[in-house]
């Protein structure tokens, strides 16, 4: 139980006003590098060179520690009244390596306190790093971490850790028992250097624990299945939970159950109700892909509803800069929440200059569409607590070529929620399924300047006065055999004049019953170097990183709604808010 003696000072800390003033963001003045204890003025006399180290690129409400490298979210959980987020963290530097489990806690998923790393490289079996893993809450209520230890030659094995003191409300210290590593890469066909990222555990009809581990098996990718009575002694099941020869290795498998059309989450560690589907998410090719199917209890296997051999066609959790995601069941609100890592899109020397690299995407509620074919995601409602100064418009008409400026809200830290309603759908161009093989290519070719029958229409963000720099997030509607296919693009190719950035045009398609739904929604969270968008009620999500020069120089940007398609599009509703800074990883004293 959360000891009230500890709860109070903690709550007070969370209630303190955000440290907006101490960061001096948004103010005028020279850029500062605060990576070390002294302050350096960069380019104090130059107007032209806007520095990548500007604090203005640091996010205001997306999760990040004060400095250094982070990547995968690890073992998120809700425990005794607090959310815990662990994450791959190099305490020494902004370059990947020497991974520990960074640790932060929150009462609301938005404001975070930073604790000391929960796992450090202390043993021969994790000498090269405490890599990704999960937390499972055991039957007696104790949480257990399973993580991958990388030994001196980066061979991998799965290791366990328990809280050192269950009465500590923050679970600051974790103990690695002598039985570690608990799972070695033994058995035919396994590659010890491709064996990692254990999932959260679940129990089968025989009452035994099961977990999956990402691996290369006989040169193919597999989610290996392991069983245990006590969560400490594990045996490998003679077949994987699922495997595929369409790639060589899966990282960060995530396995969970969901009821179609029900946005409540299910706790995979408990019995799963009738009618539930199972989802297997895997990370490969720098993105997170998923399959929906059933968990065949008799054969102890995941069986996808459809097997798609070409992995380019697998649906994605996010079509942008998003990787190594990890979900958990939030017992507080009965929902499933997914976290994912977004890396920087600048160079590693930029990262060295900045002193920080990597953020986590906004935690998202995740559930299954009523047809059971598509995952939906939406920012957790708690993020709305940061909104202020809301503005709203109704009934905007966008003819071909129209550009409507959204004024009166902060343009660098904002939440924009908008709906588009085509006047007619007759002019939608025909859909070509070959576009699905390379949606980025299609977003480049059919970009915001290329008029179509229905679309492009959407948002222009982070725009400099003359639109020299801007990012677009837009839709294009196509007619397919049955329904409509909607393309959502997040085009970064003109997002910054700074050289050396990674600026693709991200894109994903979703099938949509436009005749019935009429409206296509777009929600975009703008957070300085982040443009994170949710299209069609969360059917396609795109996380993007941007570093406009204008943001540093002018400390301002513009937001517009536009339509470059032939058909007129209505905006029945547009709402936007400025977003406050969250309390982000203040160190617990
Ligand atoms: C990892 O730690 C060692 C010291 O233990 C240090 O020499 C090395 O530079 C560190 N590597 C990174 C990438 O931080
Ligand atoms: C365990 O945590 C509780 C609560 O923080 C503390 O009072 C106690 O001293 C701790 N025990 C040990 C052995 O550290
Ligand atoms: C790959 O898997 C498919 C079924 O998923 C199978 O038809 C095919 O023979 C396999 N190819 C190889 C090389 O094993
Ligand atoms: C959704 O699922 C939850 C958890 O299983 C259940 O309690 C609830 O009744 C379901 N809601 C609907 C509308 O079916
Ligand atoms: C990270 O960023 C680079 C571009 O800077 C990109 O090419 C890479 O695939 C990204 N994702 C991951 C998971 O490393
Ligand atoms: C709309 O099309 C015109 C003409 O091609 C182009 O100049 C303009 O930049 C486009 N708008 C956007 C947002 O790309």
XYZ file of C-alpha atoms and ligand atoms in Angstrom:
673
model
C 0.000 0.000 0.000
C 1.091 3.569 -0.610
C 2.213 4.841 2.766
C 0.443 8.184 3.332
C 3.580 9.408 5.075
C 5.295 9.203 1.705
C 2.291 10.035 -0.365
C 1.909 13.567 0.935
C 5.241 15.158 0.121
C 5.102 13.327 -3.156
C 1.683 14.696 -4.039
C 2.833 18.161 -3.077
C 5.729 17.854 -5.456
C 3.399 16.887 -8.232
C 1.156 19.823 -7.441
C 3.970 22.347 -7.631
C 3.679 24.630 -10.632
C 5.647 23.412 -13.616
C 9.138 24.850 -13.809
C 8.275 26.989 -16.797
C 10.096 30.004 -15.473
C 13.291 28.178 -14.545
C 13.682 26.817 -18.069
C 13.205 30.189 -19.656
C 11.615 28.712 -22.695
C 9.814 30.803 -25.204
C 11.592 33.902 -23.943
C 13.790 35.995 -26.174
C 17.528 35.914 -25.697
C 20.606 34.060 -26.736
C 20.713 30.317 -26.972
C 22.283 28.424 -24.158
C 23.972 25.093 -23.942
C 23.479 23.707 -20.491
C 24.702 20.192 -21.109
C 27.524 20.841 -18.660
C 27.458 22.896 -15.546
C 28.762 26.025 -17.247
C 26.692 27.970 -19.731
C 27.996 28.618 -23.204
C 26.599 31.250 -25.466
C 26.510 29.907 -28.964
C 26.837 32.123 -31.986
C 25.950 35.217 -29.916
C 26.508 37.527 -32.870
C 25.060 35.509 -35.681
C 21.462 35.894 -36.746
C 21.734 33.229 -39.389
C 22.999 30.178 -37.542
C 20.266 29.010 -35.248
C 21.745 26.472 -32.940
C 20.530 22.897 -32.664
C 21.333 23.048 -28.941
C 18.527 25.501 -28.375
C 16.408 24.610 -25.396
C 13.471 25.481 -27.607
C 13.711 22.070 -29.271
C 13.320 20.298 -25.957
C 9.803 19.012 -25.575
C 7.429 20.623 -23.116
C 5.207 17.645 -22.353
C 6.670 14.602 -24.085
C 8.617 12.370 -21.746
C 12.372 12.863 -21.556
C 15.043 12.900 -18.855
C 17.123 16.067 -18.335
C 19.993 14.775 -20.467
C 21.666 11.827 -22.230
C 20.512 9.020 -24.467
C 17.225 7.171 -24.050
C 15.498 4.578 -26.172
C 12.957 1.802 -25.567
C 10.263 2.184 -22.914
C 10.579 -0.745 -20.497
C 8.188 -2.411 -18.086
C 5.543 0.306 -17.754
C 3.117 -0.481 -14.938
C 0.544 0.890 -12.559
C 1.411 -0.189 -9.042
C 0.088 0.941 -5.659
C -1.266 4.225 -6.938
C 1.667 5.199 -9.154
C 2.622 4.769 -12.766
C 6.167 3.579 -13.312
C 8.045 4.040 -16.532
C 11.449 2.456 -16.998
C 13.458 3.178 -20.120
C 16.737 2.352 -21.802
C 19.094 5.033 -20.532
C 22.799 5.683 -20.892
C 23.691 7.556 -17.696
C 27.120 8.468 -19.099
C 26.428 9.985 -22.433
C 24.218 10.990 -25.320
C 25.585 8.143 -27.446
C 23.867 4.737 -27.207
C 25.615 2.199 -24.990
C 25.995 1.187 -21.333
C 22.244 0.746 -21.011
C 20.587 0.915 -17.629
C 16.907 1.006 -16.727
C 16.117 4.670 -16.153
C 13.169 5.002 -13.787
C 10.475 7.641 -13.353
C 7.162 7.686 -11.512
C 3.971 9.641 -12.004
C 0.498 9.921 -10.552
C -1.028 10.945 -13.892
C 1.186 9.746 -16.792
C 2.010 13.382 -17.612
C 4.005 14.859 -14.707
C 7.048 12.776 -13.784
C 9.578 12.453 -11.000
C 12.950 11.033 -11.853
C 14.491 8.356 -9.659
C 17.888 6.657 -9.818
C 18.163 3.942 -12.482
C 16.418 0.780 -11.299
C 18.874 -1.609 -12.966
C 22.550 -0.993 -13.549
C 25.276 -3.129 -15.182
C 26.565 -4.872 -12.084
C 26.912 -8.539 -13.065
C 28.919 -10.459 -15.662
C 25.687 -11.423 -17.416
C 24.643 -7.765 -17.865
C 28.110 -6.205 -18.127
C 27.377 -4.704 -21.543
C 23.881 -3.595 -20.665
C 20.551 -4.110 -18.971
C 18.451 -4.204 -22.088
C 14.708 -4.072 -22.658
C 12.031 -6.087 -20.914
C 8.803 -6.063 -18.996
C 7.194 -6.032 -15.618
C 4.687 -8.671 -14.540
C 2.687 -8.381 -11.335
C 2.779 -11.828 -9.744
C -0.068 -13.598 -7.976
C 1.168 -12.439 -4.561
C 1.080 -8.825 -5.760
C 4.853 -8.443 -6.167
C 6.117 -6.946 -9.414
C 8.899 -8.815 -11.211
C 11.144 -7.347 -13.885
C 12.306 -9.586 -16.709
C 15.047 -7.944 -18.771
C 17.741 -8.930 -21.212
C 21.289 -9.005 -19.892
C 24.033 -8.526 -22.472
C 27.287 -10.092 -21.294
C 30.879 -9.100 -22.107
C 30.518 -10.188 -25.743
C 26.911 -9.001 -26.018
C 25.464 -12.499 -25.873
C 21.986 -12.246 -24.455
C 20.064 -13.984 -21.682
C 16.877 -13.168 -19.801
C 17.271 -12.043 -16.198
C 14.929 -11.331 -13.324
C 14.816 -8.643 -10.628
C 12.510 -7.961 -7.683
C 11.963 -4.840 -5.573
C 14.466 -4.796 -2.718
C 11.921 -3.233 -0.407
C 8.232 -3.786 -1.116
C 7.331 -1.066 1.389
C 9.102 1.601 -0.627
C 6.235 3.325 -2.484
C 8.617 4.250 -5.292
C 10.224 0.799 -5.671
C 13.569 2.528 -6.060
C 15.886 -0.426 -5.556
C 15.763 -3.741 -7.334
C 17.596 -6.966 -6.490
C 18.923 -9.452 -9.011
C 18.733 -12.940 -7.471
C 21.611 -15.424 -7.772
C 19.557 -17.625 -10.070
C 20.223 -15.176 -12.918
C 20.252 -15.419 -15.829
C 16.978 -17.331 -15.698
C 16.752 -18.049 -19.439
C 19.814 -18.736 -21.560
C 19.746 -19.052 -25.331
C 19.939 -22.830 -25.209
C 18.474 -25.173 -27.768
C 18.756 -25.815 -31.461
C 18.497 -22.995 -33.955
C 19.015 -20.101 -31.522
C 21.439 -17.265 -32.133
C 22.688 -16.030 -28.711
C 23.267 -12.543 -30.072
C 19.626 -12.263 -31.237
C 17.655 -13.238 -28.158
C 15.964 -10.475 -26.214
C 13.085 -8.320 -24.930
C 10.914 -10.666 -22.822
C 7.192 -9.850 -22.714
C 4.900 -9.401 -19.743
C 3.811 -12.816 -18.447
C 0.399 -14.427 -18.767
C -0.985 -17.671 -17.413
C -2.417 -20.528 -19.460
C -5.232 -22.952 -18.593
C -2.662 -25.123 -16.747
C -1.961 -22.231 -14.385
C 1.642 -21.906 -15.557
C 3.273 -18.626 -16.498
C 4.171 -17.946 -20.081
C 6.287 -15.285 -21.720
C 7.519 -14.660 -25.241
C 11.065 -13.635 -26.176
C 12.127 -12.038 -29.461
C 14.672 -14.177 -31.271
C 16.267 -15.349 -34.421
C 15.376 -19.030 -34.865
C 16.988 -20.958 -37.731
C 17.542 -17.634 -39.462
C 13.876 -16.614 -39.147
C 12.129 -14.319 -36.707
C 10.291 -15.815 -33.755
C 8.475 -14.955 -30.576
C 9.764 -17.910 -28.535
C 7.485 -19.305 -25.868
C 8.699 -20.137 -22.336
C 6.785 -21.638 -19.405
C 7.261 -21.520 -15.651
C 5.539 -22.572 -12.416
C 7.206 -19.926 -10.263
C 8.340 -17.209 -12.716
C 11.973 -18.050 -11.873
C 12.574 -21.471 -13.437
C 11.727 -21.460 -17.125
C 11.568 -24.097 -19.849
C 11.296 -23.461 -23.542
C 8.151 -24.777 -25.208
C 9.069 -26.848 -28.268
C 7.321 -24.454 -30.642
C 7.345 -20.658 -30.733
C 4.271 -18.596 -29.887
C 4.580 -17.433 -33.490
C 7.329 -17.272 -36.080
C 7.724 -16.030 -39.603
C 10.245 -16.420 -42.356
C 9.550 -12.962 -43.716
C 12.349 -11.432 -41.616
C 15.338 -12.540 -39.545
C 14.678 -11.132 -36.072
C 11.893 -9.490 -34.103
C 12.627 -7.107 -31.311
C 10.333 -6.073 -28.490
C 7.424 -8.467 -28.974
C 4.263 -7.312 -27.176
C 1.342 -9.685 -26.752
C -2.080 -8.677 -25.470
C -5.786 -9.369 -25.679
C -8.572 -6.974 -26.681
C -12.330 -7.129 -27.225
C -13.352 -5.752 -30.638
C -15.140 -2.417 -30.338
C -14.476 -2.115 -26.630
C -12.035 0.592 -25.598
C -11.539 -0.984 -22.169
C -8.327 -2.911 -21.807
C -7.837 -6.490 -20.740
C -5.292 -7.741 -18.242
C -3.482 -10.484 -20.103
C -2.326 -12.018 -16.812
C -5.959 -12.907 -15.979
C -8.481 -15.026 -17.829
C -9.444 -13.544 -21.164
C -13.199 -13.269 -21.942
C -14.944 -14.981 -24.838
C -14.786 -13.077 -28.073
C -11.417 -11.527 -27.308
C -8.782 -11.257 -29.995
C -5.055 -11.319 -29.435
C -2.521 -8.921 -30.853
C 1.145 -9.656 -31.486
C 3.251 -6.543 -32.001
C 6.848 -6.859 -33.171
C 9.549 -4.292 -33.905
C 11.556 -4.516 -37.123
C 12.669 -2.323 -40.011
C 12.695 0.699 -37.659
C 8.955 0.423 -37.106
C 6.372 -1.379 -35.031
C 4.046 -3.759 -36.851
C 1.223 -5.925 -35.623
C -0.921 -8.927 -36.377
C -4.402 -9.588 -35.034
C -5.531 -13.140 -34.436
C -6.514 -15.607 -31.772
C -4.578 -17.367 -29.073
C -5.177 -21.078 -29.588
C -4.998 -22.350 -26.010
C -4.850 -26.013 -26.987
C -1.870 -25.633 -29.272
C -0.482 -22.763 -27.206
C 0.093 -20.701 -30.315
C -0.880 -17.341 -31.693
C -2.828 -17.775 -34.938
C -3.153 -14.626 -37.068
C -6.507 -14.054 -38.773
C -4.658 -13.545 -42.042
C -1.055 -14.382 -42.813
C 0.548 -11.725 -44.981
C 3.901 -12.856 -46.346
C 5.081 -9.433 -47.492
C 5.967 -7.612 -44.309
C 5.718 -4.217 -46.007
C 1.951 -4.736 -45.870
C 1.720 -5.400 -42.142
C -0.227 -2.669 -40.330
C 1.814 -0.421 -38.069
C 1.304 0.994 -34.625
C 2.670 4.258 -36.019
C 3.792 5.224 -39.517
C 6.404 7.744 -38.392
C 9.373 7.851 -36.071
C 8.235 5.351 -33.446
C 9.842 2.124 -32.281
C 10.123 -0.516 -29.571
C 6.677 0.143 -28.167
C 5.444 -1.551 -25.035
C 1.901 -1.706 -23.683
C 0.499 -2.381 -20.229
C -2.875 -2.842 -18.596
C -3.746 0.179 -16.455
C -5.787 -1.258 -13.604
C -6.580 2.259 -12.361
C -8.697 3.162 -15.369
C -9.265 -0.266 -16.919
C -7.491 0.596 -20.174
C -4.474 -0.576 -22.134
C -1.780 2.033 -22.700
C 1.076 1.881 -25.159
C 4.389 3.750 -24.951
C 6.847 4.062 -27.833
C 10.252 5.615 -28.381
C 10.924 8.375 -30.914
C 14.573 9.007 -31.748
C 16.034 12.273 -32.952
C 16.121 13.073 -36.649
C 19.248 15.190 -36.421
C 22.804 13.833 -36.521
C 24.648 12.202 -33.627
C 27.044 15.138 -33.528
C 23.975 17.364 -33.120
C 22.950 15.108 -30.244
C 26.372 15.479 -28.647
C 26.002 19.239 -28.906
C 22.477 19.146 -27.496
C 23.352 16.742 -24.679
C 20.106 14.811 -25.076
C 18.645 12.318 -27.521
C 15.364 10.465 -27.594
C 11.901 11.007 -26.184
C 8.840 8.872 -25.549
C 5.693 9.431 -27.593
C 2.593 10.511 -25.682
C 1.152 7.508 -23.843
C -1.801 6.305 -25.890
C -4.867 4.334 -25.026
C -4.977 1.408 -27.453
C -7.949 -0.773 -28.385
C -9.445 -2.783 -31.222
C -11.903 -1.464 -33.797
C -15.344 -3.112 -33.831
C -14.507 -5.103 -36.981
C -11.541 -6.602 -35.127
C -9.161 -5.698 -37.957
C -7.485 -2.529 -36.846
C -5.988 -1.067 -33.691
C -7.055 2.414 -32.627
C -4.979 4.741 -30.474
C -5.684 8.019 -28.746
C -3.597 10.195 -26.398
C -4.488 9.375 -22.787
C -7.120 11.797 -21.506
C -4.700 13.067 -18.835
C -2.816 15.053 -21.483
C -5.885 17.300 -21.715
C -5.067 18.629 -18.237
C -2.292 20.666 -19.884
C -4.694 22.488 -22.191
C -5.338 26.166 -21.723
C -6.686 29.096 -23.756
C -8.875 26.987 -25.992
C -10.148 28.436 -29.247
C -12.774 27.022 -31.553
C -14.195 27.538 -35.019
C -17.227 26.047 -36.679
C -18.317 25.682 -40.275
C -15.173 26.726 -42.129
C -15.504 26.162 -45.856
C -12.320 25.211 -47.685
C -12.433 25.548 -51.447
C -9.559 24.484 -53.637
C -6.471 26.513 -52.730
C -7.880 27.927 -49.462
C -5.599 28.494 -46.503
C -7.150 29.399 -43.141
C -4.889 30.519 -40.311
C -5.538 29.261 -36.777
C -4.779 32.192 -34.498
C -4.910 32.816 -30.802
C -3.120 29.747 -29.573
C 0.480 28.868 -28.820
C 1.814 27.388 -32.033
C 4.823 25.546 -30.582
C 3.095 23.684 -27.760
C -0.417 22.968 -28.871
C -3.160 20.409 -29.204
C -5.205 20.771 -32.392
C -8.369 18.729 -32.895
C -10.149 19.119 -36.195
C -12.775 17.430 -38.346
C -13.084 17.468 -42.113
C -16.285 16.743 -43.971
C -16.206 16.488 -47.762
C -19.123 18.257 -49.487
C -19.338 15.392 -51.968
C -17.433 12.171 -52.360
C -17.962 11.739 -56.110
C -14.606 13.107 -57.099
C -12.515 10.725 -54.997
C -9.827 9.237 -57.238
C -9.579 5.449 -57.630
C -7.322 3.588 -55.217
C -4.339 1.590 -56.443
C -3.384 -1.193 -53.973
C 0.253 -1.114 -55.127
C 0.615 2.178 -53.206
C 0.400 0.148 -49.984
C 3.842 -1.293 -50.669
C 5.497 2.090 -50.253
C 3.268 4.715 -48.677
C 6.187 7.115 -48.175
C 6.804 7.119 -51.902
C 3.138 7.839 -52.526
C 3.214 10.698 -49.996
C 6.186 12.186 -51.841
C 4.586 11.855 -55.249
C 1.056 12.882 -54.291
C 2.082 15.609 -51.854
C 0.229 18.651 -50.520
C 0.872 20.631 -53.690
C -0.551 17.979 -56.045
C -4.292 18.536 -56.515
C -6.507 15.455 -56.326
C -10.247 14.852 -56.585
C -10.782 14.735 -52.818
C -7.745 16.062 -50.990
C -5.083 16.872 -50.141
C -6.552 18.737 -47.173
C -5.207 19.081 -43.655
C -2.859 21.153 -41.534
C 0.224 23.214 -42.245
C 2.277 23.434 -39.049
C 5.506 24.907 -37.785
C 5.317 27.316 -40.686
C 7.637 30.294 -40.992
C 6.145 33.596 -42.143
C 6.898 32.974 -45.795
C 6.195 29.217 -45.605
C 9.831 28.595 -46.444
C 9.772 26.117 -43.601
C 6.622 24.121 -42.913
C 5.341 20.637 -42.110
C 2.069 19.347 -43.521
C -0.218 16.702 -42.066
C -2.897 15.929 -44.592
C -5.393 13.462 -46.022
C -6.250 12.217 -49.474
C -9.423 10.221 -50.033
C -9.541 7.393 -52.575
C -12.419 5.204 -53.650
C -11.702 1.504 -53.274
C -13.986 -1.413 -54.113
C -16.061 -1.330 -50.946
C -15.234 1.638 -48.804
C -12.871 4.554 -49.023
C -9.143 4.298 -48.511
C -7.720 7.334 -46.801
C -4.084 8.295 -46.946
C -2.619 10.324 -44.120
C 0.765 11.922 -44.768
C 3.095 13.813 -42.487
C 5.470 15.513 -44.875
C 8.680 16.778 -43.301
C 10.589 17.519 -46.469
C 10.289 21.259 -45.952
C 10.125 21.188 -42.169
C 13.510 22.834 -41.719
C 16.158 24.688 -43.681
C 18.784 23.178 -41.405
C 20.971 20.758 -43.377
C 21.643 17.140 -42.403
C 18.238 16.265 -40.944
C 16.196 13.156 -41.676
C 13.066 14.607 -43.290
C 10.922 11.937 -44.951
C 7.285 12.151 -45.984
C 5.666 9.595 -43.674
C 2.350 8.051 -44.597
C -0.200 5.356 -43.872
C -3.539 4.255 -45.310
C -6.704 3.324 -43.455
C -9.948 1.877 -44.706
C -12.888 4.061 -43.764
C -16.656 3.975 -44.113
C -16.871 7.601 -45.189
C -20.471 7.266 -46.420
C -21.499 6.401 -42.891
C -19.005 8.389 -40.808
C -19.053 11.533 -43.011
C -16.230 13.166 -41.021
C -12.504 12.450 -40.875
C -10.835 13.604 -37.688
C -7.281 14.786 -37.190
C -5.688 15.390 -33.828
C -2.162 16.769 -33.732
C 0.006 17.292 -30.690
C 2.647 19.914 -31.375
C 5.510 19.985 -28.906
C 8.489 22.003 -30.193
C 10.440 19.254 -31.977
C 7.394 16.952 -32.111
C 4.432 16.751 -34.482
C 2.428 13.691 -33.364
C -0.775 13.055 -35.302
C -3.794 10.771 -34.979
C -5.949 10.400 -38.099
C -9.435 8.954 -38.518
C -10.050 8.590 -34.787
C -6.638 6.995 -34.255
C -6.575 4.585 -37.216
C -3.309 5.972 -38.515
C -0.809 7.568 -36.131
C 2.339 9.389 -37.206
C 5.053 10.580 -34.846
C 7.430 13.076 -36.454
C 10.446 15.044 -35.222
C 11.094 18.498 -36.646
C 13.705 21.196 -35.966
C 12.617 24.361 -37.779
C 15.174 27.165 -37.750
C 12.397 29.719 -37.397
C 11.424 28.249 -34.059
C 14.773 29.251 -32.610
C 15.145 32.540 -34.435
C 11.633 33.911 -34.205
C 10.282 31.748 -31.437
C 7.090 31.519 -33.393
C 5.388 29.554 -36.096
C 2.052 29.568 -37.846
C -0.691 26.979 -38.169
C -3.089 26.792 -41.104
C -5.837 24.531 -42.378
C -5.705 24.023 -46.128
C -7.378 22.286 -49.024
C -5.638 21.703 -52.329
C -8.140 19.194 -53.696
C -10.759 19.897 -56.368
C -13.730 19.163 -54.076
C -14.771 21.606 -51.394
C -14.248 20.361 -47.852
C -16.003 21.655 -44.744
C -14.452 21.938 -41.304
C -17.527 21.503 -39.092
C -15.387 21.785 -35.979
C -11.899 22.983 -35.141
C -10.538 23.267 -31.624
C -7.069 24.168 -30.494
C -5.371 24.729 -27.177
C -2.034 25.957 -25.951
C -0.324 23.274 -23.893
C 1.347 23.943 -20.574
C 4.694 22.461 -19.777
C 4.483 19.242 -17.788
C 6.643 18.667 -14.757
C 9.168 16.516 -16.525
C 11.513 14.442 -14.488
C 12.359 16.726 -11.679
C 14.700 14.669 -9.578
C 13.265 13.356 -6.365
C 15.221 14.941 -3.523
C 30.529 3.051 -21.234
O 31.184 3.060 -19.993
C 32.593 2.998 -20.095
C 33.138 2.946 -18.676
O 32.505 1.913 -17.975
C 33.121 4.202 -20.829
O 34.504 4.089 -21.002
C 32.447 4.279 -22.196
O 32.825 5.477 -22.835
C 30.936 4.266 -22.044
N 30.317 4.205 -23.351
C 29.300 4.965 -23.696
C 28.806 4.817 -25.087
O 28.749 5.750 -22.957
C 11.695 0.059 3.220
O 10.947 1.185 2.853
C 10.256 1.778 3.933
C 9.376 2.865 3.362
O 10.130 3.755 2.570
C 11.294 2.299 4.928
O 10.602 2.856 6.024
C 12.175 1.159 5.373
O 13.200 1.679 6.202
C 12.788 0.466 4.194
N 13.500 -0.708 4.637
C 14.759 -0.907 4.321
C 15.357 -2.179 4.801
O 15.410 -0.105 3.660
C 7.864 -19.357 -45.496
O 6.617 -19.475 -44.886
C 5.545 -19.743 -45.773
C 4.285 -19.793 -44.949
O 4.254 -18.743 -44.040
C 5.785 -21.055 -46.493
O 4.759 -21.249 -47.435
C 7.120 -21.015 -47.178
O 7.405 -22.268 -47.713
C 8.214 -20.643 -46.195
N 9.459 -20.490 -46.894
C 10.566 -21.047 -46.475
C 11.797 -20.733 -47.272
O 10.607 -21.753 -45.485
C -15.931 -3.770 -22.328
O -15.059 -4.637 -21.650
C -15.106 -4.490 -20.240
C -13.989 -5.341 -19.662
O -14.072 -6.660 -20.111
C -16.501 -4.863 -19.733
O -16.551 -4.692 -18.354
C -17.522 -3.975 -20.409
O -18.802 -4.377 -20.056
C -17.374 -4.026 -21.909
N -18.212 -3.005 -22.508
C -19.041 -3.263 -23.485
C -19.811 -2.094 -24.021
O -19.167 -4.388 -23.955
C 16.159 6.893 -35.958
O 16.509 7.988 -36.778
C 17.123 7.720 -38.009
C 17.251 8.995 -38.765
O 18.020 9.905 -38.084
C 16.416 6.655 -38.787
O 17.046 6.388 -40.004
C 16.272 5.438 -37.927
O 15.719 4.384 -38.623
C 15.443 5.829 -36.735
N 14.843 4.769 -35.973
C 15.436 3.868 -35.186
C 14.556 2.864 -34.563
O 16.619 3.839 -34.957
C -1.316 24.062 -52.518
O -1.005 24.068 -53.895
C -0.338 25.244 -54.339
C -0.192 25.127 -55.843
O 0.472 23.960 -56.168
C 0.988 25.363 -53.643
O 1.639 26.545 -54.021
C 0.771 25.348 -52.148
O 2.022 25.364 -51.483
C -0.014 24.119 -51.751
N -0.293 24.110 -50.330
C 0.388 23.336 -49.476
C -0.029 23.404 -48.057
O 1.271 22.592 -49.828
